[in-house]
Amino acid sequence: MQIIRHSEQTLKTALISKNPVLVSQYEKLDAGEQRLMNEAFQPASNLFGPITLHSPSDWITSHPEAPQDFEQFFSDPYRKTPSPNKRSIYIQSIGDILKFLKKKKPEDAFCVVGITMIDLYPRDSWNFVFGQASLTDGVGIFSFARYGSDFYSMRYEGKVKKLKKTSSSDYSIFDNYYIPEITSVLLLRSCKTLTHEIGHIFGLRHCQWLACLMQGSNHLEEADRRPLNLCPICLRKLQCAIGFSTVERYKALVRWIDDESSDTPGATPEHSCEDNGNLPKPVEAFKEWKEWIIKCLAVLQK
């Protein structure tokens, strides 16, 4: 295992910047938010740790790219931010990909994110991706396909005998396709990928500073190691993009975990389509993350 450990000064510069304007902006955050974000460059922090690489197939090794600090994020001329007229995030269940989403994007949408059970890969040289997003078009896509516990034991070869050209609204080719059991692990994995892709749409690139939601992942094991939370550098980027109180954000996340019911009706293999009641929300896998949020709130509210 390899540990990527940056110096205290490197992380401090990545978070705060040496630009006087951005330093001043940082100093205007409330004391609790500064205290939490400063954990980024505390060597003994138990909230934010270094990135660990477990194999040559991990993302940073397989897909080298330049890191993005806060100043680079802030100065990116192509970064888009929400506006009063474009401030909604739409989640669209689809069987097609980014061009479809771009065409279907509502007028008030900041972004549209598609979800699908079809396995995704952007080009023949890639084995698969969990998700993909277009920063400039405000659209993204992610797949649940590999998140079910039995995905790798199922077999689908031979389903399509020859290439078929169908209309963009005809998804009959995917009838009876794989539907996983809805478990807390599947929900946790899906939340990670969905929020990671939306982070890209807000202009956050892959994180190479600390263990973070915005790390890339090249396989399921690496995706599972990635935390659901943002590191302080990426948290500051998101706060700059949309504006929020970190305390209120974390309190809302705890409420979401504690709310036992699902927000929307759903279906599992054990539930028929006629069952329209809200399903219990499986959150057992979120226990560790909830404990982490509570620790952060303690730092924020000292």
PDB file of N, CA, C and O in Angstrom, residues 58-89:
ATOM      1  N   ASP A  58      -5.378   1.486  -9.266  1.00  0.00           N
ATOM      2  CA  ASP A  58      -6.121   2.579  -8.642  1.00  0.00           C
ATOM      3  C   ASP A  58      -6.084   3.814  -9.536  1.00  0.00           C
ATOM      4  O   ASP A  58      -5.184   3.984 -10.359  1.00  0.00           O
ATOM      5  N   TRP A  59      -7.070   4.709  -9.338  1.00  0.00           N
ATOM      6  CA  TRP A  59      -7.319   5.807 -10.276  1.00  0.00           C
ATOM      7  C   TRP A  59      -6.104   6.712 -10.505  1.00  0.00           C
ATOM      8  O   TRP A  59      -5.729   7.004 -11.632  1.00  0.00           O
ATOM      9  N   ILE A  60      -5.498   7.201  -9.448  1.00  0.00           N
ATOM     10  CA  ILE A  60      -4.415   8.182  -9.590  1.00  0.00           C
ATOM     11  C   ILE A  60      -3.259   7.607 -10.389  1.00  0.00           C
ATOM     12  O   ILE A  60      -2.640   8.307 -11.192  1.00  0.00           O
ATOM     13  N   THR A  61      -2.982   6.316 -10.203  1.00  0.00           N
ATOM     14  CA  THR A  61      -1.905   5.665 -10.951  1.00  0.00           C
ATOM     15  C   THR A  61      -2.304   5.443 -12.407  1.00  0.00           C
ATOM     16  O   THR A  61      -1.505   5.647 -13.329  1.00  0.00           O
ATOM     17  N   SER A  62      -3.549   5.033 -12.625  1.00  0.00           N
ATOM     18  CA  SER A  62      -4.000   4.674 -13.976  1.00  0.00           C
ATOM     19  C   SER A  62      -4.361   5.873 -14.834  1.00  0.00           C
ATOM     20  O   SER A  62      -4.297   5.806 -16.066  1.00  0.00           O
ATOM     21  N   HIS A  63      -4.784   6.981 -14.194  1.00  0.00           N
ATOM     22  CA  HIS A  63      -5.241   8.160 -14.944  1.00  0.00           C
ATOM     23  C   HIS A  63      -4.557   9.421 -14.402  1.00  0.00           C
ATOM     24  O   HIS A  63      -5.180  10.223 -13.714  1.00  0.00           O
ATOM     25  N   PRO A  64      -3.278   9.595 -14.696  1.00  0.00           N
ATOM     26  CA  PRO A  64      -2.561  10.770 -14.170  1.00  0.00           C
ATOM     27  C   PRO A  64      -3.203  12.074 -14.646  1.00  0.00           C
ATOM     28  O   PRO A  64      -3.564  12.212 -15.815  1.00  0.00           O
ATOM     29  N   GLU A  65      -3.380  13.005 -13.726  1.00  0.00           N
ATOM     30  CA  GLU A  65      -3.925  14.308 -14.067  1.00  0.00           C
ATOM     31  C   GLU A  65      -3.426  15.323 -13.055  1.00  0.00           C
ATOM     32  O   GLU A  65      -3.063  14.969 -11.921  1.00  0.00           O
ATOM     33  N   ALA A  66      -3.395  16.591 -13.459  1.00  0.00           N
ATOM     34  CA  ALA A  66      -2.907  17.642 -12.573  1.00  0.00           C
ATOM     35  C   ALA A  66      -3.909  17.881 -11.445  1.00  0.00           C
ATOM     36  O   ALA A  66      -5.116  17.872 -11.676  1.00  0.00           O
ATOM     37  N   PRO A  67      -3.438  18.098 -10.215  1.00  0.00           N
ATOM     38  CA  PRO A  67      -4.364  18.392  -9.117  1.00  0.00           C
ATOM     39  C   PRO A  67      -4.980  19.773  -9.278  1.00  0.00           C
ATOM     40  O   PRO A  67      -4.427  20.636  -9.966  1.00  0.00           O
ATOM     41  N   GLN A  68      -6.122  19.980  -8.665  1.00  0.00           N
ATOM     42  CA  GLN A  68      -6.824  21.270  -8.708  1.00  0.00           C
ATOM     43  C   GLN A  68      -6.936  21.812  -7.291  1.00  0.00           C
ATOM     44  O   GLN A  68      -7.636  21.251  -6.465  1.00  0.00           O
ATOM     45  N   ASP A  69      -6.228  22.923  -7.000  1.00  0.00           N
ATOM     46  CA  ASP A  69      -6.378  23.545  -5.684  1.00  0.00           C
ATOM     47  C   ASP A  69      -7.530  24.552  -5.727  1.00  0.00           C
ATOM     48  O   ASP A  69      -8.174  24.740  -6.772  1.00  0.00           O
ATOM     49  N   PHE A  70      -7.822  25.206  -4.601  1.00  0.00           N
ATOM     50  CA  PHE A  70      -8.965  26.111  -4.563  1.00  0.00           C
ATOM     51  C   PHE A  70      -8.784  27.281  -5.523  1.00  0.00           C
ATOM     52  O   PHE A  70      -9.735  27.687  -6.203  1.00  0.00           O
ATOM     53  N   GLU A  71      -7.584  27.830  -5.602  1.00  0.00           N
ATOM     54  CA  GLU A  71      -7.359  28.976  -6.491  1.00  0.00           C
ATOM     55  C   GLU A  71      -7.612  28.612  -7.943  1.00  0.00           C
ATOM     56  O   GLU A  71      -8.221  29.379  -8.699  1.00  0.00           O
ATOM     57  N   GLN A  72      -7.177  27.429  -8.368  1.00  0.00           N
ATOM     58  CA  GLN A  72      -7.430  26.988  -9.741  1.00  0.00           C
ATOM     59  C   GLN A  72      -8.921  26.778  -9.971  1.00  0.00           C
ATOM     60  O   GLN A  72      -9.443  27.120 -11.043  1.00  0.00           O
ATOM     61  N   PHE A  73      -9.607  26.215  -8.995  1.00  0.00           N
ATOM     62  CA  PHE A  73     -11.059  26.052  -9.094  1.00  0.00           C
ATOM     63  C   PHE A  73     -11.731  27.413  -9.237  1.00  0.00           C
ATOM     64  O   PHE A  73     -12.566  27.632 -10.117  1.00  0.00           O
ATOM     65  N   PHE A  74     -11.378  28.342  -8.364  1.00  0.00           N
ATOM     66  CA  PHE A  74     -12.006  29.658  -8.339  1.00  0.00           C
ATOM     67  C   PHE A  74     -11.784  30.413  -9.649  1.00  0.00           C
ATOM     68  O   PHE A  74     -12.660  31.132 -10.126  1.00  0.00           O
ATOM     69  N   SER A  75     -10.605  30.228 -10.259  1.00  0.00           N
ATOM     70  CA  SER A  75     -10.226  30.990 -11.457  1.00  0.00           C
ATOM     71  C   SER A  75     -10.611  30.304 -12.758  1.00  0.00           C
ATOM     72  O   SER A  75     -10.354  30.854 -13.837  1.00  0.00           O
ATOM     73  N   ASP A  76     -11.200  29.112 -12.688  1.00  0.00           N
ATOM     74  CA  ASP A  76     -11.525  28.352 -13.897  1.00  0.00           C
ATOM     75  C   ASP A  76     -12.569  29.107 -14.735  1.00  0.00           C
ATOM     76  O   ASP A  76     -13.711  29.279 -14.292  1.00  0.00           O
ATOM     77  N   PRO A  77     -12.214  29.561 -15.945  1.00  0.00           N
ATOM     78  CA  PRO A  77     -13.170  30.335 -16.747  1.00  0.00           C
ATOM     79  C   PRO A  77     -14.334  29.505 -17.264  1.00  0.00           C
ATOM     80  O   PRO A  77     -15.348  30.060 -17.691  1.00  0.00           O
ATOM     81  N   TYR A  78     -14.208  28.191 -17.254  1.00  0.00           N
ATOM     82  CA  TYR A  78     -15.267  27.324 -17.774  1.00  0.00           C
ATOM     83  C   TYR A  78     -16.206  26.826 -16.678  1.00  0.00           C
ATOM     84  O   TYR A  78     -17.192  26.151 -16.970  1.00  0.00           O
ATOM     85  N   ARG A  79     -15.908  27.157 -15.432  1.00  0.00           N
ATOM     86  CA  ARG A  79     -16.748  26.691 -14.325  1.00  0.00           C
ATOM     87  C   ARG A  79     -18.091  27.417 -14.335  1.00  0.00           C
ATOM     88  O   ARG A  79     -18.153  28.627 -14.499  1.00  0.00           O
ATOM     89  N   LYS A  80     -19.154  26.654 -14.166  1.00  0.00           N
ATOM     90  CA  LYS A  80     -20.495  27.234 -14.131  1.00  0.00           C
ATOM     91  C   LYS A  80     -21.023  27.221 -12.701  1.00  0.00           C
ATOM     92  O   LYS A  80     -20.745  26.310 -11.924  1.00  0.00           O
ATOM     93  N   THR A  81     -21.788  28.231 -12.354  1.00  0.00           N
ATOM     94  CA  THR A  81     -22.387  28.311 -11.034  1.00  0.00           C
ATOM     95  C   THR A  81     -23.899  28.463 -11.164  1.00  0.00           C
ATOM     96  O   THR A  81     -24.397  28.992 -12.169  1.00  0.00           O
ATOM     97  N   PRO A  82     -24.646  28.002 -10.176  1.00  0.00           N
ATOM     98  CA  PRO A  82     -26.103  28.151 -10.236  1.00  0.00           C
ATOM     99  C   PRO A  82     -26.503  29.629 -10.227  1.00  0.00           C
ATOM    100  O   PRO A  82     -25.757  30.491  -9.766  1.00  0.00           O
ATOM    101  N   SER A  83     -27.682  29.897 -10.755  1.00  0.00           N
ATOM    102  CA  SER A  83     -28.238  31.249 -10.755  1.00  0.00           C
ATOM    103  C   SER A  83     -29.671  31.158 -10.259  1.00  0.00           C
ATOM    104  O   SER A  83     -30.227  30.056 -10.150  1.00  0.00           O
ATOM    105  N   PRO A  84     -30.314  32.289  -9.952  1.00  0.00           N
ATOM    106  CA  PRO A  84     -31.716  32.230  -9.509  1.00  0.00           C
ATOM    107  C   PRO A  84     -32.631  31.513 -10.503  1.00  0.00           C
ATOM    108  O   PRO A  84     -33.625  30.893 -10.105  1.00  0.00           O
ATOM    109  N   ASN A  85     -32.294  31.572 -11.789  1.00  0.00           N
ATOM    110  CA  ASN A  85     -33.121  30.928 -12.816  1.00  0.00           C
ATOM    111  C   ASN A  85     -32.709  29.493 -13.118  1.00  0.00           C
ATOM    112  O   ASN A  85     -33.455  28.753 -13.752  1.00  0.00           O
ATOM    113  N   LYS A  86     -31.508  29.119 -12.715  1.00  0.00           N
ATOM    114  CA  LYS A  86     -31.008  27.754 -12.971  1.00  0.00           C
ATOM    115  C   LYS A  86     -30.385  27.236 -11.680  1.00  0.00           C
ATOM    116  O   LYS A  86     -29.183  27.368 -11.463  1.00  0.00           O
ATOM    117  N   ARG A  87     -31.226  26.677 -10.831  1.00  0.00           N
ATOM    118  CA  ARG A  87     -30.754  26.257  -9.509  1.00  0.00           C
ATOM    119  C   ARG A  87     -31.274  24.881  -9.098  1.00  0.00           C
ATOM    120  O   ARG A  87     -31.109  24.463  -7.960  1.00  0.00           O
ATOM    121  N   SER A  88     -31.905  24.160 -10.040  1.00  0.00           N
ATOM    122  CA  SER A  88     -32.463  22.840  -9.715  1.00  0.00           C
ATOM    123  C   SER A  88     -31.572  21.739 -10.262  1.00  0.00           C
ATOM    124  O   SER A  88     -30.973  21.869 -11.325  1.00  0.00           O
ATOM    125  N   ILE A  89     -31.502  20.639  -9.507  1.00  0.00           N
ATOM    126  CA  ILE A  89     -30.810  19.444  -9.962  1.00  0.00           C
ATOM    127  C   ILE A  89     -31.866  18.380 -10.241  1.00  0.00           C
ATOM    128  O   ILE A  89     -32.642  18.018  -9.359  1.00  0.00           O
TER     129      ILE A  89
END
